[in-house]
Short mmCIF file of C-alpha atoms and ligand atoms in Angstrom, two decimals:
data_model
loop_
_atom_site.label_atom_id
_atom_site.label_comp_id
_atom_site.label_asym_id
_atom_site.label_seq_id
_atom_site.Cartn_x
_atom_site.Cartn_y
_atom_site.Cartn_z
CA UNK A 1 -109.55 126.58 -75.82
CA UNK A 2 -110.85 122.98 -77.01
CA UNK A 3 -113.83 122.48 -78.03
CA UNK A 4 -115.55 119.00 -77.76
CA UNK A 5 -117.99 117.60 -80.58
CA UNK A 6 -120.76 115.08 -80.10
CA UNK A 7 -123.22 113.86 -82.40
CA UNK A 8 -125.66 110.98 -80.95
CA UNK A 9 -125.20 107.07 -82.28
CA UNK A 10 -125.96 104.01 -80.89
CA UNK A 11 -123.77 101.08 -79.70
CA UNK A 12 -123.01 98.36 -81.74
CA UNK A 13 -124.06 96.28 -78.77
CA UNK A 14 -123.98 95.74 -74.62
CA UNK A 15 -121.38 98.58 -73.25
CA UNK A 16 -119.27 97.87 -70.32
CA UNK A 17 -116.79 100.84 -68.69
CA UNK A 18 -114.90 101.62 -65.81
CA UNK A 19 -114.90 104.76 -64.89
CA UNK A 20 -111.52 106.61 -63.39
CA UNK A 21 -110.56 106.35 -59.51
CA UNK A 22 -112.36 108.87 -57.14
CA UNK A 23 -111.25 112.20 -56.85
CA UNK A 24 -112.10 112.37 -53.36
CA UNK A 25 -110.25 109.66 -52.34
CA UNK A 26 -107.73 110.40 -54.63
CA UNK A 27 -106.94 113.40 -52.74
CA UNK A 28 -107.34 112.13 -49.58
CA UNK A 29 -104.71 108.90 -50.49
CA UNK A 30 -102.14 111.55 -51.16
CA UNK A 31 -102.63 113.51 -48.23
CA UNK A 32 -103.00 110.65 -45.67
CA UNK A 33 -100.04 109.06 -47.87
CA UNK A 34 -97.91 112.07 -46.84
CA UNK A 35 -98.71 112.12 -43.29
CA UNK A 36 -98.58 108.80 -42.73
CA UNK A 37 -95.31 106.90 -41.26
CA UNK A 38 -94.02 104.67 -44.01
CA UNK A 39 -95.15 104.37 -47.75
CA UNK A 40 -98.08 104.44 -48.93
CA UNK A 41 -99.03 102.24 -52.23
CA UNK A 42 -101.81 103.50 -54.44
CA UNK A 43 -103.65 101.42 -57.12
CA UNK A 44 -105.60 103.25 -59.02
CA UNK A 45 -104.93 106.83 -58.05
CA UNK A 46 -107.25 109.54 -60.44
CA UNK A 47 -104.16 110.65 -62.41
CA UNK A 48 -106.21 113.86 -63.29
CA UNK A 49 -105.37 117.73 -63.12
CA UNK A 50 -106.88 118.42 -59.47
CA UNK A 51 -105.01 115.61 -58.16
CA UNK A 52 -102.04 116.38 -59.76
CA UNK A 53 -102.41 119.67 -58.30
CA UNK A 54 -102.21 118.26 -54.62
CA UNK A 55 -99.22 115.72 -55.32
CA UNK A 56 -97.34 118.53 -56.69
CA UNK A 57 -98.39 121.17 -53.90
CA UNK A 58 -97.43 118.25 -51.07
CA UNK A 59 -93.68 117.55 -53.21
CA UNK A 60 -93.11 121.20 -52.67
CA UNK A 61 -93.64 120.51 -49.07
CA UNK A 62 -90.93 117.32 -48.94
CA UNK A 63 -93.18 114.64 -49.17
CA UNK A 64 -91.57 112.41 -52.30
CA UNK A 65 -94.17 110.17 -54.53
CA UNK A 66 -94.19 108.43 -57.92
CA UNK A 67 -93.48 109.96 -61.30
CA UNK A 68 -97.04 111.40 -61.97
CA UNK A 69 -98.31 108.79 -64.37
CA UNK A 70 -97.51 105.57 -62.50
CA UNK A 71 -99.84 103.41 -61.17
CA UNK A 72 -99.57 101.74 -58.56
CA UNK A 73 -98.62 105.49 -56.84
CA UNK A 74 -95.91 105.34 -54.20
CA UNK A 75 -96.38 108.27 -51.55
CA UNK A 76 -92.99 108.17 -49.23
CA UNK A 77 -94.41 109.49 -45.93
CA UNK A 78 -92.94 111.88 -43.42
CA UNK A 79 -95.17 111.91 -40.45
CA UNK A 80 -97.90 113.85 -39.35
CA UNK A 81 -95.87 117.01 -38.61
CA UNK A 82 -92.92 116.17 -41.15
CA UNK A 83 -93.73 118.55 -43.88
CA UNK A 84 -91.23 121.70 -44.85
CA UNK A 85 -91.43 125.09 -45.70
CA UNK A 86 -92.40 125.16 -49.89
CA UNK A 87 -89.91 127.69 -51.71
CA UNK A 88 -92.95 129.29 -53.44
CA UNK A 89 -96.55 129.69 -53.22
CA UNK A 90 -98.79 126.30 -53.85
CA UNK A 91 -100.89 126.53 -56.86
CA UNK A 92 -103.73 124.17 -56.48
CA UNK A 93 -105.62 125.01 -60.16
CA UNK A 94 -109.29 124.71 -60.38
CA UNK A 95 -109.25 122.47 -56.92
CA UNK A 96 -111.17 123.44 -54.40
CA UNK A 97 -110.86 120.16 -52.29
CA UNK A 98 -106.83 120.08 -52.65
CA UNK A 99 -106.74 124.03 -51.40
CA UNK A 100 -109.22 123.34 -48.55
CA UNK A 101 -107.55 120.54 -47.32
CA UNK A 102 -104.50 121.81 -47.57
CA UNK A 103 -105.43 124.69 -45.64
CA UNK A 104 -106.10 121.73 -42.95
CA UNK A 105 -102.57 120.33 -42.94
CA UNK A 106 -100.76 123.19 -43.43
CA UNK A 107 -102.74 125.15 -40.08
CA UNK A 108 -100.91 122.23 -38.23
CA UNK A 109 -97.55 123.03 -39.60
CA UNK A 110 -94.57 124.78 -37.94
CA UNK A 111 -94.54 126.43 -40.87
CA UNK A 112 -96.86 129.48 -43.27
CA UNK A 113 -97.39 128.92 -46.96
CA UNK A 114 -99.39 130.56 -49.58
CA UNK A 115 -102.25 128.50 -51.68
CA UNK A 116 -103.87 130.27 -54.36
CA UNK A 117 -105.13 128.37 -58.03
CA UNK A 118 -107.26 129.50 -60.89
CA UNK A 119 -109.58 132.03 -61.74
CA UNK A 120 -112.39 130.07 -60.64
CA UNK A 121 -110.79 129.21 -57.51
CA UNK A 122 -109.46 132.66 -56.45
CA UNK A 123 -113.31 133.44 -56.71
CA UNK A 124 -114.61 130.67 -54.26
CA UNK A 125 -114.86 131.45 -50.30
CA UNK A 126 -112.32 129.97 -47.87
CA UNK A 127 -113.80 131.93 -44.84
CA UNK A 128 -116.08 128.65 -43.97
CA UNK A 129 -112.06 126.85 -43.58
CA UNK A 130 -110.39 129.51 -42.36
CA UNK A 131 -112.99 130.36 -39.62
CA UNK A 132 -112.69 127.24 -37.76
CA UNK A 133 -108.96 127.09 -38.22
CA UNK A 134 -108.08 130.13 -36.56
CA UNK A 135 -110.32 128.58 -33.81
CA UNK A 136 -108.21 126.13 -33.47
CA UNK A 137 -104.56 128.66 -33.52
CA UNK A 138 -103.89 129.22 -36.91
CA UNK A 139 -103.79 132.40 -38.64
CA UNK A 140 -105.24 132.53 -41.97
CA UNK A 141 -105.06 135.76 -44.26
CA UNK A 142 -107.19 135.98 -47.33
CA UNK A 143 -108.85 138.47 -50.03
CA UNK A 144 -112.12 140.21 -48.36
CA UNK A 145 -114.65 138.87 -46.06
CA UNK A 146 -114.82 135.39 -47.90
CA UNK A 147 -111.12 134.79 -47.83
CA UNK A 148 -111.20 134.37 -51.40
CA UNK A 149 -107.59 132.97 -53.01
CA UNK A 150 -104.50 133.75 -52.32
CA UNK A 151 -105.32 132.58 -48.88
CA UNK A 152 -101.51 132.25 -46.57
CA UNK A 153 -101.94 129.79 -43.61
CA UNK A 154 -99.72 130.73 -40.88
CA UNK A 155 -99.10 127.19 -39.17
CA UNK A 156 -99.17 127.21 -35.31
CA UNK A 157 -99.54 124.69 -32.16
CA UNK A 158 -103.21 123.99 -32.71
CA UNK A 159 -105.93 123.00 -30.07
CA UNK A 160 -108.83 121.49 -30.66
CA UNK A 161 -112.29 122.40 -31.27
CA UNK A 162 -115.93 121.52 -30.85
CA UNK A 163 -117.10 123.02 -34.05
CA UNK A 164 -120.64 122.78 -35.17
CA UNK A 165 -120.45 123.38 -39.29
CA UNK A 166 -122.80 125.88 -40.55
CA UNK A 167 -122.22 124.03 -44.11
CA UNK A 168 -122.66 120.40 -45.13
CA UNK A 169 -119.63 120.47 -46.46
CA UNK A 170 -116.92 117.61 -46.62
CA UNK A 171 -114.05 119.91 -47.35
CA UNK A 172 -114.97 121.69 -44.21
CA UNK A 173 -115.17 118.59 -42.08
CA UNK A 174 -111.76 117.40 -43.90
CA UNK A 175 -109.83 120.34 -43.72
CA UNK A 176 -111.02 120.35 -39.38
CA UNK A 177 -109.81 116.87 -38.72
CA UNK A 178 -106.94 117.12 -40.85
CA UNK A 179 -106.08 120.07 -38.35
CA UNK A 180 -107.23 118.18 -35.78
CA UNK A 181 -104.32 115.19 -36.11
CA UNK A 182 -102.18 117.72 -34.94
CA UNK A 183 -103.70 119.19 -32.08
CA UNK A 184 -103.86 117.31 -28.68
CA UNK A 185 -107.08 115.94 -27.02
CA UNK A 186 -110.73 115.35 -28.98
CA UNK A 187 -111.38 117.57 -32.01
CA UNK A 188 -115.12 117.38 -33.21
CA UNK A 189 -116.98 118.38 -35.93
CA UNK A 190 -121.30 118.34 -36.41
CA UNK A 191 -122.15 119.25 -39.92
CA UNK A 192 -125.81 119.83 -40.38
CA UNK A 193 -126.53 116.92 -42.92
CA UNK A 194 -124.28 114.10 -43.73
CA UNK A 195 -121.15 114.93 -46.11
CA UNK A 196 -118.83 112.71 -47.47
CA UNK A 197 -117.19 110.67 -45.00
CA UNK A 198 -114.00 109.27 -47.11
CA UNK A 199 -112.00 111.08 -44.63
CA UNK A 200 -113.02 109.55 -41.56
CA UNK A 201 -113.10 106.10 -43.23
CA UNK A 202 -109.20 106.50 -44.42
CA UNK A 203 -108.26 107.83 -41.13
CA UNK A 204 -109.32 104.93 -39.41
CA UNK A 205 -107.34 102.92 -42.23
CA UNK A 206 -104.83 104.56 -41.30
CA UNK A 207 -104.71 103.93 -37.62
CA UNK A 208 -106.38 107.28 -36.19
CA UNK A 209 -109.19 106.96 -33.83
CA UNK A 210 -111.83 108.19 -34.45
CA UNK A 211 -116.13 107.79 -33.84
CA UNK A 212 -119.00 108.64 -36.11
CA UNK A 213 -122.12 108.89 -34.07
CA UNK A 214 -125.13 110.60 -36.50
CA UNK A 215 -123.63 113.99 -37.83
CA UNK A 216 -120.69 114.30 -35.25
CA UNK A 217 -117.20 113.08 -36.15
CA UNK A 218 -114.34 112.59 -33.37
CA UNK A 219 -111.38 112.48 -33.93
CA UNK A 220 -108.19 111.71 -30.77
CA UNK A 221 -105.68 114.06 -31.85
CA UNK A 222 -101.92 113.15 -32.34
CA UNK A 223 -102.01 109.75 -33.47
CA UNK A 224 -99.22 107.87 -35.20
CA UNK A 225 -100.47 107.23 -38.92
CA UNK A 226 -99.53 104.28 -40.77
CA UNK A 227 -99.13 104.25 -44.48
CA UNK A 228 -101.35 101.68 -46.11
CA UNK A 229 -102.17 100.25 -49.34
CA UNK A 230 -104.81 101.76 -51.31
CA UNK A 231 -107.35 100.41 -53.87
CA UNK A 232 -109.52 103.37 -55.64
CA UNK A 233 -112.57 102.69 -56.31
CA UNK A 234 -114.13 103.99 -59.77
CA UNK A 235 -115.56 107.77 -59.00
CA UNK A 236 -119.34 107.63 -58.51
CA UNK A 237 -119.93 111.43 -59.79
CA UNK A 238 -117.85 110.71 -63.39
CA UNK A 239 -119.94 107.01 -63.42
CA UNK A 240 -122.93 109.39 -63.06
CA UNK A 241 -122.51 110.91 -66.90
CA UNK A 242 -123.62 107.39 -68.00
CA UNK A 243 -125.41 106.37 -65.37
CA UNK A 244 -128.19 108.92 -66.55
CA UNK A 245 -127.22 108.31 -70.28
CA UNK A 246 -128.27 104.45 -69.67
CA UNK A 247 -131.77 105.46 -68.03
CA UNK A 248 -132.22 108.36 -70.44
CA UNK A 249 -131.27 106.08 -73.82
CA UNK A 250 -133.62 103.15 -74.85
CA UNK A 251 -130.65 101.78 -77.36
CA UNK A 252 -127.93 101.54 -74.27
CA UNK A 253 -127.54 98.28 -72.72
CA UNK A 254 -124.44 99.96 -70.28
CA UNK A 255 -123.23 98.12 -67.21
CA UNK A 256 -120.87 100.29 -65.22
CA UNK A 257 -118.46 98.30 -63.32
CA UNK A 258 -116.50 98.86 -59.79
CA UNK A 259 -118.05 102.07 -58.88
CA UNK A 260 -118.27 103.90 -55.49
CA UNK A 261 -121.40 103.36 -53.80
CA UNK A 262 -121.19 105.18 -50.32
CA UNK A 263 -124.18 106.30 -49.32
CA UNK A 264 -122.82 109.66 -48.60
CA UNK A 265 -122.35 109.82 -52.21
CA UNK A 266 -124.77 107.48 -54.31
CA UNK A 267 -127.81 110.09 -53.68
CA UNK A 268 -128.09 110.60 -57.33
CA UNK A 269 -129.63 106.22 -57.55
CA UNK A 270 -132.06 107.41 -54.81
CA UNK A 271 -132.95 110.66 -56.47
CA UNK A 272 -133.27 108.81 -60.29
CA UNK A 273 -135.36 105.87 -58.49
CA UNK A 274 -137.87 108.82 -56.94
CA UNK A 275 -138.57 109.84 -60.96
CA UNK A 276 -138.95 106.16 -61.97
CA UNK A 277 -135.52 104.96 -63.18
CA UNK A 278 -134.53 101.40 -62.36
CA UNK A 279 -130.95 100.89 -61.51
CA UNK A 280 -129.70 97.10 -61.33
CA UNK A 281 -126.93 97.16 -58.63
CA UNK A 282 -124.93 93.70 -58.31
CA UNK A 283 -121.58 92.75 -57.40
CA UNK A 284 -121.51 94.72 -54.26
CA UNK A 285 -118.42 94.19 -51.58
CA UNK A 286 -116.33 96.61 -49.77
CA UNK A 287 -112.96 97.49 -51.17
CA UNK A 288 -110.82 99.49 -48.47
CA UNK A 289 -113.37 100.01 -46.08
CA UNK A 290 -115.39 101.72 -48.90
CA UNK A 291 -118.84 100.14 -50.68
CA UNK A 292 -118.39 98.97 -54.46
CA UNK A 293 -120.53 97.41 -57.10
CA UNK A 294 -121.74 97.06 -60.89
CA UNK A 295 -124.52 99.41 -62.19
CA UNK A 296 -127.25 98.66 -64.78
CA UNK A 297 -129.32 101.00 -65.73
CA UNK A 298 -132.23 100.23 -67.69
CA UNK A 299 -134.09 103.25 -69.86
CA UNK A 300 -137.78 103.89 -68.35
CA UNK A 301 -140.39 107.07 -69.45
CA UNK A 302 -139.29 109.28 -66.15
CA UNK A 303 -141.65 111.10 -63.91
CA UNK A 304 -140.80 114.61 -61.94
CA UNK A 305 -139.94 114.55 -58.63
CA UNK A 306 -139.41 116.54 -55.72
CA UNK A 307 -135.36 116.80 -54.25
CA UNK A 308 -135.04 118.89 -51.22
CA UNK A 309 -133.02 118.25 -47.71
CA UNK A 310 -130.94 115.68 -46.49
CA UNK A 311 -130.17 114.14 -49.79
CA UNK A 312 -129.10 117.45 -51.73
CA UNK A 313 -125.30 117.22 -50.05
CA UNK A 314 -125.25 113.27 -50.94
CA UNK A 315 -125.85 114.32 -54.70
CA UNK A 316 -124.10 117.70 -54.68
CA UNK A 317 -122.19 117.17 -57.55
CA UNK A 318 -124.92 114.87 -59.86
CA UNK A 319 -127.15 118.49 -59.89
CA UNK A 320 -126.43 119.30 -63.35
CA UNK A 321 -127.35 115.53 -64.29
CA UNK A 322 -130.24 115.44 -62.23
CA UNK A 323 -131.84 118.61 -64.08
CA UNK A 324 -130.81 116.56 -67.39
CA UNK A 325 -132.62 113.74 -66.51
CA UNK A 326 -135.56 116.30 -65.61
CA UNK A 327 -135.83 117.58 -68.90
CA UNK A 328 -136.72 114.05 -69.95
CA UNK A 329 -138.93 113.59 -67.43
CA UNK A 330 -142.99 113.89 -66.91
CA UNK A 331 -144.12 116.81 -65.31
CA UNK A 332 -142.10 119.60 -62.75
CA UNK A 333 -139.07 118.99 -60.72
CA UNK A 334 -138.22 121.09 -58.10
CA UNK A 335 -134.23 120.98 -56.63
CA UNK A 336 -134.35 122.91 -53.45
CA UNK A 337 -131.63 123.38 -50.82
CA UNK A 338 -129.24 123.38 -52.99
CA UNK A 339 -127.50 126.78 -52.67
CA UNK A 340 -124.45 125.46 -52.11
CA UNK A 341 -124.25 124.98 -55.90
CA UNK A 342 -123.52 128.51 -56.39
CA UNK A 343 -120.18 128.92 -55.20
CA UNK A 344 -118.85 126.00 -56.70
CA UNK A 345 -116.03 125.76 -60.34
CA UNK A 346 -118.83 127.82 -61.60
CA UNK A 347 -122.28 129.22 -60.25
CA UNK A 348 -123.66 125.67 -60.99
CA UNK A 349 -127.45 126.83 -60.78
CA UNK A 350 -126.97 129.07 -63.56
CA UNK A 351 -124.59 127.63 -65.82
CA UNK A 352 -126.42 124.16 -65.72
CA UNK A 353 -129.52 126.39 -66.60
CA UNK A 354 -128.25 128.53 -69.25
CA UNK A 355 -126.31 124.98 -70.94
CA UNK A 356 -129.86 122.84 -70.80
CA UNK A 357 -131.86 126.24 -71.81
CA UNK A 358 -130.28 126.50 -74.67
CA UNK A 359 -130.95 123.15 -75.82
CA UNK A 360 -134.43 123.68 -75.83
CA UNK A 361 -135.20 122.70 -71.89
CA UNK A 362 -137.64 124.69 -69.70
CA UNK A 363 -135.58 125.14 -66.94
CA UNK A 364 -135.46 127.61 -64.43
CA UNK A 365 -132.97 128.81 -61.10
CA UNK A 366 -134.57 129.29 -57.58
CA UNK A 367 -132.24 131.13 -55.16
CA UNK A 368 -131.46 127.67 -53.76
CA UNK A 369 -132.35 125.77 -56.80
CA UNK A 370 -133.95 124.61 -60.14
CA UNK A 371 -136.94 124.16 -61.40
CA UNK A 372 -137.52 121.73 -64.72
CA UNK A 373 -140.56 120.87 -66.55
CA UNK A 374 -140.33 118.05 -69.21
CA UNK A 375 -140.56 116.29 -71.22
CA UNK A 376 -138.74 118.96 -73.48
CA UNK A 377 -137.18 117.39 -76.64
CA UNK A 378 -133.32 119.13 -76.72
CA UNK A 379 -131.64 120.15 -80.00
CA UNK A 380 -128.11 120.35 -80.90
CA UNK A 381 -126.43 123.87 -79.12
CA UNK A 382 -123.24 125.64 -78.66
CA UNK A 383 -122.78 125.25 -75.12
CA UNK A 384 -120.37 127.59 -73.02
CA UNK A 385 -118.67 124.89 -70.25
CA UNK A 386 -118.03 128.00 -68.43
CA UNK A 387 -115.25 126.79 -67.09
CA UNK A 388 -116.58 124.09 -65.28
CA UNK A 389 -116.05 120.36 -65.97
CA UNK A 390 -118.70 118.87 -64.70
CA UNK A 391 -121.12 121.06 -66.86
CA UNK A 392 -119.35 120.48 -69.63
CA UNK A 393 -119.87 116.86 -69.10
CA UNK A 394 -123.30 116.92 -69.00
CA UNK A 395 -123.72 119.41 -71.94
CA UNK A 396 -121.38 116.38 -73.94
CA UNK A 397 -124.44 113.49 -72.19
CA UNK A 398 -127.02 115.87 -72.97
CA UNK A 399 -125.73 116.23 -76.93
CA UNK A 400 -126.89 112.21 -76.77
CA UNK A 401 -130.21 113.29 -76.69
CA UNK A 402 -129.57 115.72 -79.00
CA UNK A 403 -130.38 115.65 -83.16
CA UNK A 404 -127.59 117.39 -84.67
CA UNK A 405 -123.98 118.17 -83.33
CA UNK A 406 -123.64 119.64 -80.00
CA UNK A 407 -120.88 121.51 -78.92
CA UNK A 408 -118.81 122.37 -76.14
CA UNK A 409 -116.47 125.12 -75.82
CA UNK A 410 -114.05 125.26 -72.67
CA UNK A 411 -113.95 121.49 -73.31
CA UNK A 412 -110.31 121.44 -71.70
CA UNK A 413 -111.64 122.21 -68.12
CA UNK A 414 -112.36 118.35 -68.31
CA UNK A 415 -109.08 117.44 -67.83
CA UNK A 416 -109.40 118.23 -64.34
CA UNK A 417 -111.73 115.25 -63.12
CA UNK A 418 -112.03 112.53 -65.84
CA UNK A 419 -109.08 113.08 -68.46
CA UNK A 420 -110.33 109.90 -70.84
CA UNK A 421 -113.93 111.65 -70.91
CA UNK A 422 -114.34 112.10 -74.66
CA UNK A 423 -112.98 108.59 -75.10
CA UNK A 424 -115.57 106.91 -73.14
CA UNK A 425 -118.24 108.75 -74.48
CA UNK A 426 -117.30 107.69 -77.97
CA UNK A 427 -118.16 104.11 -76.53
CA UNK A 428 -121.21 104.56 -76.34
CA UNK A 429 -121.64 104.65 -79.77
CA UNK A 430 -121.65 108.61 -80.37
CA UNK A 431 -119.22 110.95 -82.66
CA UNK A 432 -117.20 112.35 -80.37
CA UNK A 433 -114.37 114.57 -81.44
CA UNK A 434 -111.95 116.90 -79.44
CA UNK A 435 -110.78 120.01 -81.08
C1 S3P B 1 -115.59 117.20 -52.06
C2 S3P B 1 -116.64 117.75 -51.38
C3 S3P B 1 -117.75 118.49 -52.03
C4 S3P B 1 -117.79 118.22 -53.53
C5 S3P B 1 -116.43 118.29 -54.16
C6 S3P B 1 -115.50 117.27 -53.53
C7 S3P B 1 -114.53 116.50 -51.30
O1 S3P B 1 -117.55 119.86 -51.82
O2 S3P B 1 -118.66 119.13 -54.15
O3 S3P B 1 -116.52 118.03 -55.54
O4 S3P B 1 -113.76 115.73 -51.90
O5 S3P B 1 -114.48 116.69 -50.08
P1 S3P B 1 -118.08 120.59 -50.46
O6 S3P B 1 -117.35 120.02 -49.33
O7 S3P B 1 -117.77 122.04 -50.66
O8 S3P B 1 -119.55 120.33 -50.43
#
């Protein structure tokens, strides 16, 4: 187990980063990539442990790519329906999207394989993907009522399906149209808030048809795909660790350049601007069909605020960051609706509660949420990542904040989103040591 060390500093002067490629898209290049007619050419692909999970799981399926490593990422396509039988079970590791998804293409298959990954991820439900699968023909076979990991996707000849999500969940929606290529006639999906949408955006890249119209997706089924070129934009939820950082530190002038900024996933600027932050945006143009820009955050005294609804699914994965800023800020927060949290690498209402509690921060967990009052100064702390990267990347933000050395056990867990982590966190002027 690593363990990863930070002690607070300040920069030696203005801080600019990039932060790595999006995981989402990441995962969804490959897959598309390996669907797709042709070859696919990926410039900066997350070259991360999750993805690297779902380039390895689609290999074992025939699809050939790049040496993992290489960038640009060459994905040699085989068609929609051109995958094989893998020799052994796919292990996906602590990736929920590359499992889900897969579960998608596979159901589509003329062929069964077995997905399984992680402790973490053999404890995470696949019913809500396996429910709407078998819908549509397949025959899915997992632990218990939940379908927890191994999961074994029997592919068949699919139909499609009207099927109203009971989940905002992209991975649901994905793993549906993904399906959905390869059954004939109009598959369609309502979620009950807006999700993600890098799927139906690359789909259309890649030559699928297919309508948004509010929270229902479309998609024709059986189209040819056509493998693209890809630009990745920088990942908006691994910009987020210094997004907050910059409107949390006085002494950081940071500008964060080429990040994501789809609404479906830039909740966290409207949620920060509710307490008070202010967030320059510039630079702002659309790189593959997908919104980019440059963000400036400037440090302001924070007020509480009140996050609840629509926006909860557009920040899902800024929650832990969001109750950081909290502790920092005037007066209660309240985080409602966000249940969702609790069956994600970890049960991410607790474990970002016990992390900031033991720093000092009043914090408390709702069923479907947290509540935060502030401002709390935080002291230095073990921290437990339990597991889970993204609290262990706000436990190595919040140690900014922190006098004395904060540190993180389960640091490795990192690895599996933003590898150089530690390395840009040292650039903002901290001590930051891996172990
Ligand atoms: C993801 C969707 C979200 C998110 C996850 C990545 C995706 O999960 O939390 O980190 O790439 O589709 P849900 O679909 O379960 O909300």
């Amino acid at each position: 187990m690593s363990q990863l060390l930070v002690r607070p500093g300040s920069p030696a002067g203005p801080v600019t980063l990039t932060a790595p490629g999006d995981k989402s898209i990441s995962h969804r290049a490959l897959i598309l990539g390996a669907l797709a007619e042709g070859d696919t050419l990926i410039h900066g692909l997350l070259q991360a442990e999750d993805c690297r999970r779902t380039a390895e799981a689609l290999t074992e399926m025939g699809a050939e790519m790049s040496a993992w490593g290489t960038d640009p990422f060459r994905v040699y396509g085989v068609g929609r329906q051109g995958l094989m039988t893998p020799c052994c079970g796919l292990d996906l590791g602590n990736s929920g999207t590359g499992l889900r998804l897969l579960m998608g293409v596979i159901a589509g298959q003329n062929f069964s394989a077995q997905l399984t990954g992680d402790g973490s991820l053999r404890r995470r439900p696949m019913d809500r993907v396996a429910e709407p699968l078998m819908r549509m023909g397949a025959l899915v076979e997992g632990g218990g009522p939940r379908y927890t990991p191994p999961v074994k996707v029997h592919g068949a000849r699919l139909q499609a399906i009207h099927y109203t999500s009971p989940v905002a969940s992209a991975q649901v929606k994905s793993a549906i149209l993904l399906a959905g290529l390869n059954a004939p006639g109009e598959t369609v999906v309502t979620e009950p808030a807006r999700s993600r949408d890098h799927t139906e955006r690359m789909l259309r890249a890649f030559g699928a048809q297919i309508e948004v119209e509010d929270l229902t997706v479309r998609l024709q089924g059986e189209p040819t795909l056509h493998g693209q070129e890809v630009i990745i934009p920088s990942d908006f939820s691994s910009a987020a660790f210094f997004l907050v950082a910059g409107c949390l530190l006085p002494s950081l002038d940071l500008s964060l350049k080429n990040v994501l900024l789809n609404p479906t996933r830039a909740g966290l600027l409207e949620a920060l601007g509710q307490m008070g932050a202010e967030i320059e945006v510039s630079d702002q143009r659309e790189v593959n069909a997908e919104p980019v820009g440059t963000l400036r955050p400037h440090s302001r005294c924070l007020h509480s605020a009140e996050i609840g609804g629509e926006i909860i699914p557009r920040l899902i994965d800024e929650v832990p960051l969001l109750a950081l800023a909290a502790t920092q800020a005037s007066g209660q927060t309240v985080i409602r609706d966000a249940a969702e949290l609790r069956v994600k690498e970890s049960d991410r209402l607790a474990t970002t509660a016990a992390a900031l509690s033991a720093m000092g921060a009043e914090i408390e967990t709702t069923p479907d949420g947290l509540v935060v009052s502030g401002p709390t100064p935080l002291h230095a702390a073990q921290i437990d990542s339990y597991g889970d990267h993204r609290i262990a990347m706000m436990a190595g933000v919040a140690g900014l904040l922190a006098s004395g050395e904060t540190l993180v056990s389960g640091a490795e867990c990192i690895a599996t989103s933003f590898p150089e982590f530690a390395h840009t966190l040292a650039q903002l002027g901290a001590e930051v040591e891996v172990r």
